[in-house]
Coordinates of C-alpha atoms in Angstrom, one line a residue:
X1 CA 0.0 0.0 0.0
X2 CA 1.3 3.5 -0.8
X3 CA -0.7 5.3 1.5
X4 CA 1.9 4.8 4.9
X5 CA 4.6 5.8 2.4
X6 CA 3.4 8.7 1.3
X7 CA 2.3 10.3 4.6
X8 CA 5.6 9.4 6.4
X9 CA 7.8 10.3 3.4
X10 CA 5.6 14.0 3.3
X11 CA 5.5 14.6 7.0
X12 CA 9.6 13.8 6.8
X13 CA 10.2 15.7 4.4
X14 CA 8.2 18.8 5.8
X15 CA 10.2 18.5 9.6
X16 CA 13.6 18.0 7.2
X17 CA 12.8 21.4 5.2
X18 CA 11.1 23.2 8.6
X19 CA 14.5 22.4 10.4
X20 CA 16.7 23.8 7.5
X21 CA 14.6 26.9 7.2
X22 CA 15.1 27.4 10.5
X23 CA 18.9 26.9 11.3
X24 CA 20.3 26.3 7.7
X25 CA 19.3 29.0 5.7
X26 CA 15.7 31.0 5.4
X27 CA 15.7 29.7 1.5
X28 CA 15.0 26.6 3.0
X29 CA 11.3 27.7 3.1
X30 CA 10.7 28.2 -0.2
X31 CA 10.8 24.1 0.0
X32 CA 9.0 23.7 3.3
X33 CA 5.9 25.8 3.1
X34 CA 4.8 23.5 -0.1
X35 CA 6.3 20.4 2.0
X36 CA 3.7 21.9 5.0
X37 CA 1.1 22.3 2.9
X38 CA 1.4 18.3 1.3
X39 CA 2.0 16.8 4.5
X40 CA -1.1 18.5 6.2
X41 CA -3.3 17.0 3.4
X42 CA -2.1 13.6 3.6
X43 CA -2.7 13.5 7.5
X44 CA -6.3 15.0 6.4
X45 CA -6.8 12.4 3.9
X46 CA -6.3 9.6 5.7
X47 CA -8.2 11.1 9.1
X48 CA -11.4 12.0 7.1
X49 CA -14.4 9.8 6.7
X50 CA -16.1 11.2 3.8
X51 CA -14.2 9.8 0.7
X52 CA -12.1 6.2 0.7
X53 CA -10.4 7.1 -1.9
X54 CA -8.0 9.7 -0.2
X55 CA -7.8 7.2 2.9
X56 CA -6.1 5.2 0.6
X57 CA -4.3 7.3 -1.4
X58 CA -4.0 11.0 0.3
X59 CA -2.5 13.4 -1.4
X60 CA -2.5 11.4 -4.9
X61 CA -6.4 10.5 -4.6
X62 CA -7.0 14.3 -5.4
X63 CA -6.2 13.5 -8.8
X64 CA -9.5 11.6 -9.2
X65 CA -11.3 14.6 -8.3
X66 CA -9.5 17.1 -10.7
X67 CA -10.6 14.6 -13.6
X68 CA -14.4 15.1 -13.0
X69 CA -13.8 18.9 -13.0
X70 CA -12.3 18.5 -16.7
X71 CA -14.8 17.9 -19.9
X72 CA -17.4 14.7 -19.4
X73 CA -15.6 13.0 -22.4
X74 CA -12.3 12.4 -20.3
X75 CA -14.0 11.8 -17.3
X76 CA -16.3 9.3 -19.3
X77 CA -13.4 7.4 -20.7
X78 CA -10.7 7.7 -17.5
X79 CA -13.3 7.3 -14.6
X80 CA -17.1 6.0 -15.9
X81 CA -16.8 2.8 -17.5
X82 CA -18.7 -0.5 -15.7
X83 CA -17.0 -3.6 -14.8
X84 CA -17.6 -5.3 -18.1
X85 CA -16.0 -1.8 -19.9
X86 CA -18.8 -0.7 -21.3
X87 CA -20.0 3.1 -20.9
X88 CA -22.3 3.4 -17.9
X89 CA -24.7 6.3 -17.8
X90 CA -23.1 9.6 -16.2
X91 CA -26.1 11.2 -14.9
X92 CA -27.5 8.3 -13.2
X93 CA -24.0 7.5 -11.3
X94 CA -23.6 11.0 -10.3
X95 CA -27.7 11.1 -9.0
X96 CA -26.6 8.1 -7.1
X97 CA -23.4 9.8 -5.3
X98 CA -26.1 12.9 -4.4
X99 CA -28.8 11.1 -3.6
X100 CA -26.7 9.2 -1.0
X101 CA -24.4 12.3 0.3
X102 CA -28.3 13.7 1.2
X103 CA -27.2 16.8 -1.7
X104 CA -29.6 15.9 -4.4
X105 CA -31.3 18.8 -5.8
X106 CA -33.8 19.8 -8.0
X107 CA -32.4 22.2 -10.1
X108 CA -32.9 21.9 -13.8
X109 CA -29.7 21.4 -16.3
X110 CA -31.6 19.8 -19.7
X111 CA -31.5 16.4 -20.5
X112 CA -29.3 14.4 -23.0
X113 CA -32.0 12.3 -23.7
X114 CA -32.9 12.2 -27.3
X115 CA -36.5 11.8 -27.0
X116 CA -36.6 11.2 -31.0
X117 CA -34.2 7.9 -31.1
X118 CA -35.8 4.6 -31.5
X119 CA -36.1 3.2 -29.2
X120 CA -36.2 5.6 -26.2
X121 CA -38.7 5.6 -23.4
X122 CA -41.1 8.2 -21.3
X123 CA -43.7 8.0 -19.1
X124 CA -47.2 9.9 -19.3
X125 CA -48.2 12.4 -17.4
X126 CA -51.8 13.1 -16.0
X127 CA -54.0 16.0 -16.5
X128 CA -55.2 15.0 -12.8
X129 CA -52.2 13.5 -10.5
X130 CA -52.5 13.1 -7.1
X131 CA -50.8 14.3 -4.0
X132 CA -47.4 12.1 -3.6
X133 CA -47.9 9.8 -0.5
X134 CA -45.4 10.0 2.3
X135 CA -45.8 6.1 3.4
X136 CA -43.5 4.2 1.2
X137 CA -46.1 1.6 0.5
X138 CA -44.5 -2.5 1.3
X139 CA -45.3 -5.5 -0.6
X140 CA -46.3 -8.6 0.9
X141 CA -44.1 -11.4 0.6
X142 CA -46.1 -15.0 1.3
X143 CA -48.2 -17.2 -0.9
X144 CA -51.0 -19.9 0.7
X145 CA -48.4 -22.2 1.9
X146 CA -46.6 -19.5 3.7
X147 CA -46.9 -19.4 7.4
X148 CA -44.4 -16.0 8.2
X149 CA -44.8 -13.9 5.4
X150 CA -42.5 -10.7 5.0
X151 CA -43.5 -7.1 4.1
X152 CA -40.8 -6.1 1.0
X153 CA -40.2 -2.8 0.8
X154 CA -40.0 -1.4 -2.9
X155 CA -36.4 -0.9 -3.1
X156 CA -34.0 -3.5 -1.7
X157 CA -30.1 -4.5 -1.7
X158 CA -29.6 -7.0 -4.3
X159 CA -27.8 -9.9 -4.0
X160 CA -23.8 -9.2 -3.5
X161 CA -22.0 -12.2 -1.5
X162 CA -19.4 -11.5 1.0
X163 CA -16.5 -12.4 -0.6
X164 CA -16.8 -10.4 -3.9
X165 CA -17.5 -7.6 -1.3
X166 CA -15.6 -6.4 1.9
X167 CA -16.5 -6.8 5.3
X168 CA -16.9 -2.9 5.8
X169 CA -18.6 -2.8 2.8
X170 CA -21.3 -5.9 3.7
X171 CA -21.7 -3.9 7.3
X172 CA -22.4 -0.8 5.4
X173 CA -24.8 -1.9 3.4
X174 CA -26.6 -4.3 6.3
X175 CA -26.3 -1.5 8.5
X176 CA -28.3 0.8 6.2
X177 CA -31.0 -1.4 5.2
X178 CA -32.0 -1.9 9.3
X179 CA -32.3 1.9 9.6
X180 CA -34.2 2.0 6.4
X181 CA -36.1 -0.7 6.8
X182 CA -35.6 -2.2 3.4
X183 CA -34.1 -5.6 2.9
X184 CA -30.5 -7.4 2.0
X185 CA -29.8 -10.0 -0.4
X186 CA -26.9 -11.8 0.8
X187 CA -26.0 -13.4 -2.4
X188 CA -24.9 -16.9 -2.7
X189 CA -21.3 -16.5 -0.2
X190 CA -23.3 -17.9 2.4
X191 CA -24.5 -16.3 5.8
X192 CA -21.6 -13.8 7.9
X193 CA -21.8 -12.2 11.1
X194 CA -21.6 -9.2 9.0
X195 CA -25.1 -9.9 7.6
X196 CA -26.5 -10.9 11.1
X197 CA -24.6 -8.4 13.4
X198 CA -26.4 -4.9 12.0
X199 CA -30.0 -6.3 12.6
X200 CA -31.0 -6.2 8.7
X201 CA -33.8 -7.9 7.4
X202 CA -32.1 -10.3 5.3
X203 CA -33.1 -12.7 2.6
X204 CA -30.3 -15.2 2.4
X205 CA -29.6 -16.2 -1.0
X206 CA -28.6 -20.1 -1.7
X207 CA -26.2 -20.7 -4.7
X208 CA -25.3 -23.9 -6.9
X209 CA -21.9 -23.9 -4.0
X210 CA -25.1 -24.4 -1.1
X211 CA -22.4 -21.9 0.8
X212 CA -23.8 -21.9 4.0
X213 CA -25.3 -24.8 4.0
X214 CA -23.1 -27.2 2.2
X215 CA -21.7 -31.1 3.1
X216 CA -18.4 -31.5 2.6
X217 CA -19.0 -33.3 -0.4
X218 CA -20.4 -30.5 -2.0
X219 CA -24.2 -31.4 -1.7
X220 CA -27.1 -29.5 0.0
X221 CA -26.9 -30.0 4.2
X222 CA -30.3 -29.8 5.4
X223 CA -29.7 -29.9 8.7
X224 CA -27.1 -27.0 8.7
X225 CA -30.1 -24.8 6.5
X226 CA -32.7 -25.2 8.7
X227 CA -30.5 -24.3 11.2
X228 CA -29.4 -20.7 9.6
X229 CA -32.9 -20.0 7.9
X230 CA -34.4 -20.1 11.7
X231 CA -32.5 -16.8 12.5
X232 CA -34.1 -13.7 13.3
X233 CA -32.8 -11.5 10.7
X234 CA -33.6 -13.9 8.2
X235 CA -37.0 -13.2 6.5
X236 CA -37.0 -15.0 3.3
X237 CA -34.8 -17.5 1.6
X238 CA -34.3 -17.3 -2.1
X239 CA -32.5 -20.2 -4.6
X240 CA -30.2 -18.8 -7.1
X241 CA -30.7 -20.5 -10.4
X242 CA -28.9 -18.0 -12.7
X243 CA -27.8 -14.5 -12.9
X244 CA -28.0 -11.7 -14.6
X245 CA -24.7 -11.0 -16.2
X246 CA -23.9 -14.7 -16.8
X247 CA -26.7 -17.2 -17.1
X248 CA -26.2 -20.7 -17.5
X249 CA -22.8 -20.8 -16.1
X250 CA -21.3 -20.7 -12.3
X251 CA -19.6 -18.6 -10.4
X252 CA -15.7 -18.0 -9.7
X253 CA -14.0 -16.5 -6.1
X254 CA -10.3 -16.0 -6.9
X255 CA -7.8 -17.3 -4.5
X256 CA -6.3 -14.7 -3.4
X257 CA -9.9 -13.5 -1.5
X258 CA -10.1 -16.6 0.1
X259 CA -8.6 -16.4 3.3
X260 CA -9.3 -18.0 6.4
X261 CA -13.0 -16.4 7.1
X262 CA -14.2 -16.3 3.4
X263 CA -13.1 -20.0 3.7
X264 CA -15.4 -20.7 6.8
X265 CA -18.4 -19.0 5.8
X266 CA -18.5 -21.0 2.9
X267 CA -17.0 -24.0 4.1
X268 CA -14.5 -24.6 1.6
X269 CA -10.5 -24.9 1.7
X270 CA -8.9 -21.6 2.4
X271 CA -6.3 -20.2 -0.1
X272 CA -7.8 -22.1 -3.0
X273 CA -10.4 -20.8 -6.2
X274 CA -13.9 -21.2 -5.5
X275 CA -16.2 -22.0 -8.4
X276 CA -19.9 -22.5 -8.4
X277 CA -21.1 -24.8 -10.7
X278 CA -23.7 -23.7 -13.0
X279 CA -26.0 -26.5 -12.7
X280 CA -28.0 -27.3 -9.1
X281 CA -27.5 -30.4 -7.5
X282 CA -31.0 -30.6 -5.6
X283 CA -33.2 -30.6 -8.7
X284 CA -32.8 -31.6 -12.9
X285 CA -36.2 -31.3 -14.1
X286 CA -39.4 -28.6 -13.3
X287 CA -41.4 -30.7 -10.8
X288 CA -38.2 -31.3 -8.6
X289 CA -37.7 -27.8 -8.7
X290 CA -40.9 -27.2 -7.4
X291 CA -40.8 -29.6 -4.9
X292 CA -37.2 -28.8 -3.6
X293 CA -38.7 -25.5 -2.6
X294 CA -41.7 -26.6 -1.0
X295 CA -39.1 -28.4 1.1
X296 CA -37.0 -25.4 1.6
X297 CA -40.1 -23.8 3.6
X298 CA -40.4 -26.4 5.4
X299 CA -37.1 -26.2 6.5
X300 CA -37.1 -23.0 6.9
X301 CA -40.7 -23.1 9.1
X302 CA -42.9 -21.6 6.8
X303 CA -40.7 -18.3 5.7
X304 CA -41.2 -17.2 2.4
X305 CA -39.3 -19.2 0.1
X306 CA -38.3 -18.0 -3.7
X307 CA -35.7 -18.4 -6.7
X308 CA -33.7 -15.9 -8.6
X309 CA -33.4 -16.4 -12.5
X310 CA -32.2 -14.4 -15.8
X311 CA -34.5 -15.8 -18.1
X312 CA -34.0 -17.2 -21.2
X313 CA -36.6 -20.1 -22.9
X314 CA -40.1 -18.9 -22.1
X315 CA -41.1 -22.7 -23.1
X316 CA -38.8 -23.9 -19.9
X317 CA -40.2 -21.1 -17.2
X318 CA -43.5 -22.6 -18.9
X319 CA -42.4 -25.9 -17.9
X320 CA -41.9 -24.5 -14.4
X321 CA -45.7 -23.3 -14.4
X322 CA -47.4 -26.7 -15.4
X323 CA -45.2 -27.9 -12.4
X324 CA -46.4 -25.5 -10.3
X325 CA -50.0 -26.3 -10.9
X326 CA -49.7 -29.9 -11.0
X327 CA -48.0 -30.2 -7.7
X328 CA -50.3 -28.0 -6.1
X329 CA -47.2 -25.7 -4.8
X330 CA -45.9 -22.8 -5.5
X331 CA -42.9 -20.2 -4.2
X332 CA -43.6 -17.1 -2.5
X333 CA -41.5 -14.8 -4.9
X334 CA -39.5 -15.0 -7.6
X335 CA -36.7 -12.5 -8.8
X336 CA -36.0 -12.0 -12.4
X337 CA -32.6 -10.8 -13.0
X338 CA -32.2 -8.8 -16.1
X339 CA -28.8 -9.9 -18.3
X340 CA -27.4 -6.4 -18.6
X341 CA -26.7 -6.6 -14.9
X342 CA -22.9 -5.9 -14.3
X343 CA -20.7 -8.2 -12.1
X344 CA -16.2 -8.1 -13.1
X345 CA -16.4 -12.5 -13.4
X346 CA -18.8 -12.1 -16.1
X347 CA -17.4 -13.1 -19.9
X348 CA -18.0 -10.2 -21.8
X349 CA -19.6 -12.9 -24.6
X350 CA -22.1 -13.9 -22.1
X351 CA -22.8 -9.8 -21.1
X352 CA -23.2 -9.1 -24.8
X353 CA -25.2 -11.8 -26.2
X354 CA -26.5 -14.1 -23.4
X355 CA -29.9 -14.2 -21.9
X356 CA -33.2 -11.5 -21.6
X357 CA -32.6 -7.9 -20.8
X358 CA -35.0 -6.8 -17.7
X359 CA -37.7 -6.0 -19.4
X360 CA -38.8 -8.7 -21.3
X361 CA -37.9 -11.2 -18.6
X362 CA -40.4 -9.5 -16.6
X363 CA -42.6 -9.0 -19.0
X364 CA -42.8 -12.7 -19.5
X365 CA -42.4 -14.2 -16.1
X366 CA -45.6 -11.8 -15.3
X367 CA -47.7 -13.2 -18.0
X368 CA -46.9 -16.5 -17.8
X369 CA -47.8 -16.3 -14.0
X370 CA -51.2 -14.3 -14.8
X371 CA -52.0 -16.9 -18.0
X372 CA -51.5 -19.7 -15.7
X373 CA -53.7 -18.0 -12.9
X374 CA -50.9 -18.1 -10.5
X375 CA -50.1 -14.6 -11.0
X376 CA -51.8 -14.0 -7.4
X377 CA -50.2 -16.7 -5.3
X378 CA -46.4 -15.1 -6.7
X379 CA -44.7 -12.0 -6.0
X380 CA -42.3 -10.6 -8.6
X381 CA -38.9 -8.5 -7.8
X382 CA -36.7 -6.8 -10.4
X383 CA -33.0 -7.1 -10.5
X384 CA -30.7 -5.5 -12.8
X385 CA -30.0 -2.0 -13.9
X386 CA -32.6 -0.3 -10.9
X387 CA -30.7 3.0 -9.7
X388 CA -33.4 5.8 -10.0
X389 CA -37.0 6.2 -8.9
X390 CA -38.1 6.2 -13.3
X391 CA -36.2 2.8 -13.4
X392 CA -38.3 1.7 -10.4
X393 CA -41.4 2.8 -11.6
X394 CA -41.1 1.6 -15.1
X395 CA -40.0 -2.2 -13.5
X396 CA -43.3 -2.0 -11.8
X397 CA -45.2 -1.1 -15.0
X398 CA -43.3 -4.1 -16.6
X399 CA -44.3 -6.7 -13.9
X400 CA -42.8 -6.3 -11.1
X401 CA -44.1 -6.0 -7.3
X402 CA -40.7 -4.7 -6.4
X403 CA -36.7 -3.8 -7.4
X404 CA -33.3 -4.9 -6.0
X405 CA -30.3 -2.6 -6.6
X406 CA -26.9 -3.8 -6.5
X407 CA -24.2 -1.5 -8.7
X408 CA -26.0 1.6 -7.2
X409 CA -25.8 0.4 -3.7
X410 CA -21.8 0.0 -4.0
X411 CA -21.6 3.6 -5.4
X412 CA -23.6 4.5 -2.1
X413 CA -20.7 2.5 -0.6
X414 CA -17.9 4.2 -2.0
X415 CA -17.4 2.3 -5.4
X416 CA -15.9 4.3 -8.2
X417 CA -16.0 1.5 -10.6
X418 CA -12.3 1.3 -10.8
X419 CA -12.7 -2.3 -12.4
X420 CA -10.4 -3.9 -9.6
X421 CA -13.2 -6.3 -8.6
X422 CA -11.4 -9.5 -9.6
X423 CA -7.8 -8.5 -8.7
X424 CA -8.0 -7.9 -4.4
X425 CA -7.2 -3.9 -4.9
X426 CA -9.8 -2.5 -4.9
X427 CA -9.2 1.3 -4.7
X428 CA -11.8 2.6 -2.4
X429 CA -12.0 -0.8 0.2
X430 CA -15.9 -2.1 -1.4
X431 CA -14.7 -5.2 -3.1
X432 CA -11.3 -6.5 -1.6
X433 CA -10.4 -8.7 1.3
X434 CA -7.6 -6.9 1.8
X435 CA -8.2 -5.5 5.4
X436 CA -5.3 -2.4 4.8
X437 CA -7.8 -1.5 1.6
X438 CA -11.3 -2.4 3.4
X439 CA -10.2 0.4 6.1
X440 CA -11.3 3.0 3.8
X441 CA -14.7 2.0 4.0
X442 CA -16.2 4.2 7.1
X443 CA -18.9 2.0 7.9
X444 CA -21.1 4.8 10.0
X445 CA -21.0 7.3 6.8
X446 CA -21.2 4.5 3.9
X447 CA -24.2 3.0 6.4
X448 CA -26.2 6.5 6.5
X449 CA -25.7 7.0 2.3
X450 CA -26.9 3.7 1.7
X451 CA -30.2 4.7 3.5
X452 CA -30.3 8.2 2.4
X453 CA -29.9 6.9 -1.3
X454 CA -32.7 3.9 -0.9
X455 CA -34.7 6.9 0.7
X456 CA -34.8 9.3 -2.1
X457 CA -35.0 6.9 -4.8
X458 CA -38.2 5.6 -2.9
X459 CA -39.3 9.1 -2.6
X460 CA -38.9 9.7 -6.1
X461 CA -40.6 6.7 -7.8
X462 CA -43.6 7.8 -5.7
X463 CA -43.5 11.3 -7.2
X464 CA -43.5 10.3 -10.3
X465 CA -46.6 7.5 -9.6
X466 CA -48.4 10.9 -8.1
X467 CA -47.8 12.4 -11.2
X468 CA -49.0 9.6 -13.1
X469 CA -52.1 9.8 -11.4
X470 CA -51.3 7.2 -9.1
X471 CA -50.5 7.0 -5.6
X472 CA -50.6 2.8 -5.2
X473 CA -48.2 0.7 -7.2
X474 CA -50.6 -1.7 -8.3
X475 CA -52.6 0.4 -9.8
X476 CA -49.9 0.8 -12.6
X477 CA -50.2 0.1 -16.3
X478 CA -48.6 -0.7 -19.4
X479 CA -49.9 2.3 -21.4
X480 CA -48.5 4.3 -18.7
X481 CA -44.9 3.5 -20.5
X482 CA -44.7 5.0 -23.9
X483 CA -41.6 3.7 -26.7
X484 CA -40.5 5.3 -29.8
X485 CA -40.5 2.9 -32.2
X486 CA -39.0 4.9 -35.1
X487 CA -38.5 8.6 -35.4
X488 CA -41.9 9.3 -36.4
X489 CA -43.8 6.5 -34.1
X490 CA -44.7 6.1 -30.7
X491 CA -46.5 3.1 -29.0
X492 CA -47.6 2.4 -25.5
X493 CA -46.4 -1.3 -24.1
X494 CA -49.9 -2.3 -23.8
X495 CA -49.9 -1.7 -27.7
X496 CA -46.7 -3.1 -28.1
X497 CA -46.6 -6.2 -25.9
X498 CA -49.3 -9.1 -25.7
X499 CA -50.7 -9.4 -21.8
X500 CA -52.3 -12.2 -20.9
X501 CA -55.5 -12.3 -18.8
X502 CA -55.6 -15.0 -15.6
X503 CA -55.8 -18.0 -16.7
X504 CA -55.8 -17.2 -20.7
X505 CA -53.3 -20.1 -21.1
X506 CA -55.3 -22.7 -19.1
X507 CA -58.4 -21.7 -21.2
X508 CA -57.2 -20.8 -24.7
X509 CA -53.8 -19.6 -25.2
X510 CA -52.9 -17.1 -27.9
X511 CA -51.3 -17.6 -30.9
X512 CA -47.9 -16.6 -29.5
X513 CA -48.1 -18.3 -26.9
X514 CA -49.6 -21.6 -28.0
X515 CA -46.8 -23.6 -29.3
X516 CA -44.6 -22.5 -26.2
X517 CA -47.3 -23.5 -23.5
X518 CA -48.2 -26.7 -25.7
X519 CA -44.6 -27.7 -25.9
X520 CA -43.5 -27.5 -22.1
X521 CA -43.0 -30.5 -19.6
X522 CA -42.8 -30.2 -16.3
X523 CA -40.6 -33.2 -15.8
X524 CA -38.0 -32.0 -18.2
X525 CA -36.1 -28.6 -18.7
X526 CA -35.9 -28.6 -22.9
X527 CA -36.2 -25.6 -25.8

């Protein structure tokens, strides 16, 4: 680490130069009030709370800050690219940072959206809105077989496993959801004091690994699950089939973030790579699927039990359905992950070109749910690409009951997408094991902008429902959501998208649909 370099070779320097000026030669100063001046900011840097990136790097971090004062096009191509090195969207990063410092503002500077490009999206306006409610409405999480159901709020932490992330970090984000009362996806890394210790409402995510909850073999360990799901903090449980950013293939922890607690939360060797495989050992066809979570609840005495997925074959989450209603059983939620979610393990092939976007995952996980008339018994949540209170809103109007938000809880953190994710240095302390590095993370500060951020970006998805004429989420509707189709033509998704009525595929299915529902077995996963 530079940063105990720096401040001792500044603060040396600066008594060196002080003690020349003063019984050398008075020339000496011309060298010792710049030396002063250096030394003073590096002791500042690494004392202050606010930013992590000058607690690890005083004095040179500053240069991070000069390069957002310059033009957008060199901070866009030195500082605001995503993990997968794609462009990520300015304006929403920055409305993140203010959101969470509590500095957000309503002053108008334009927009750089061009309203005329296929393509974009706006929402309608009503001649009567209504007054903006000030009780963040919840959702309830808990189907018929559900004996503790759990009220969701409408913007959550999405699944991020300690491991990828820091210790700090985890506590920060933990932290801020108990004093926002929102809840934290653990992701798959399995269950750490720093989950449990804040108080959080958590819902503890199970991968393909079973982290957590794992034999030593590998398989899923009952025993040791039902004895984690009974925790307090734990409110739901959710099954990780795929992901967002790479569906279809398993996870990877490098080595060199494995140490000796990494190692025991999972409960794997310490100092080796950890790789998830990308099937599930639990499960191989739709009906054991099914079943494997009704025994989940169970284990878990009757909390709400659901799976995450980036969709791909409608025919196979069709499959899932006719499972569903021939077993009698259903989950409590299920969170569809959209695949232009970010994550630095991701193959940039599998980013690109692999699974659905948000939209139309949710789009078709909804309707098949309402076509099969389970729609009611199933709650929906939104992962992927959820920062602001439009993206909220317009996940609602697509489907969902409620959002997740993972990239825009780390910049709440601290992250400055640096792109270090995979390599143990990360700049700012969010995702590193690397205690020295995880310092930076102030976990009281990160804490309050996590909950400030999740606070306004609630606040603002119900201004914009007010102004929709709307004051209760479900009340939401497709032509609500305008899209320019081509320069000259716009279409509402109710025009643009087929929505099913309950129980339309039970009765008589659509064309579009026909063949897929037709096609799908619930005792085998198949195109």
């Amino acid at each position: 680490m530079l940063k105990p370099l720096i401040v001792a070779f500044l603060v040396t320097f600066a008594a060196v130069a002080c003690a020349a000026a003063a019984f050398v030669s008075p020339w000496w100063s011309a060298a010792a009030a710049p030396l002063l001046l250096l030394a003073a900011t590096a002791v500042h840097d690494v004392v202050q709370r606010r930013h992590s990136v000058l607690r690890n790097y005083p004095v040179l971090g500053h240069l991070r800050f000069a390069l957002e004062g310059l033009r957008p096009e060199l901070q866009q191509y030195f500082i605001e690219r995503n993990y997968d090195g794609r462009p990520f969207d300015r304006d929403t990063r920055d409305l993140v940072y203010e959101r969470a410092k509590g500095t957000d503002s309503e002053e108008p500077f334009g927009t750089e959206l061009d309203l005329y490009q296929a393509g974009s999206e706006y929402l309608t306006p009503s001649m009567a809105p209504r007054p903006v409610r000030t009780d963040p409405p919840r959702v309830r999480i808990g189907g018929p077989d559900c004996t503790r159901p759990y009220d969701m709020a409408l913007l959550n932490v999405s699944a991020m496993s300690f491991g990828s992330l820091s210790a700090p970090a985890v506590l920060a984000l933990n932290t801020g959801a108990r004093r926002g009362g929102f809840a934290h996806d653990t992701g798959e890394g399995g269950l750490s004091r720093y989950h449990l210790e804040p108080g959080g409402d958590l819902v503890w995510e199970i991968g393909t690994g079973y982290f957590g909850c794992r034999t030593a073999d590998g398989d899923f360990d009952e025993r040791e699950f039902a004895r984690k799901a009974a925790h307090e903090h734990v409110k739901c449980v959710s099954l990780k089939i795929s992901q967002g950013a790479k569906p279809g293939i398993g996870g990877v922890l490098p080595a060199a973030k494995v140490n000796a607690e990494i190692a025991r939360v999972r409960g794997v060797p310490q100092g080796r790579t950890v790789i998830s495989p990308p099937y599930h050992r639990v499960y191989s066809t739709p009906r054991e699927l099914v079943r494997f979570l009704a025994r989940m609840r169970e284990l878990a005495d009757g909390k709400p039990v659901g799976f995450k997925l980036c969709l791909g074959s409608r025919r196979e989450f069709l499959a899932v359905c006719k499972a569903m209603l021939e077993e009698g059983s259903t989950p409590d939620f299920i969170v569809v992950d959209g695949a232009e979610g970010g994550t630095g393990a991701a193959p940039l092939e599998f980013v690109d070109h692999v699974g659905l976007p948000l939209g139309e995952g949710l789009m078709a996980v909804h309707n098949a749910l309402v076509g099969a008339g389970l729609r009611d018994r199933i709650r929906i949540g939104a992962s992927g690409k959820v920062a602001t209170g439009s993206d909220l809103v317009k996940r609602l109007l697509q489907g969902a009951d409620y959002t997740n938000a993972g990239r825009a809880m780390m910049f709440a953190v601290g992250c400055i997408q640096a792109q270090r994710c995979h390599t143990n240095t990360c700049p700012v302390g969010v995702a590193t094991q690397d205690e020295r590095r995880a310092r930076a993370v102030d976990v009281p500060d990160k804490s309050q902008r996590v909950w400030r951020y999740q606070e306004a970006t609630v606040k603002s998805a119900l201004q914009i429902m007010a102004s929709l004429g709307v004051d209760d989420p479900r009340d939401l509707r497709p032509h609500m959501l305008l899209q320019r189709v081509d320069p000259y033509t716009v279409r509402s998704y109710a025009e643009l998208h087929t929505w099913l009525t309950p129980g339309e595929l039970l009765a008589s299915p659509p064309a579009d649909w026909a063949s897929d529902w037709e096609a799908a077995d619930p005792d085998r996963f198949a195109h």
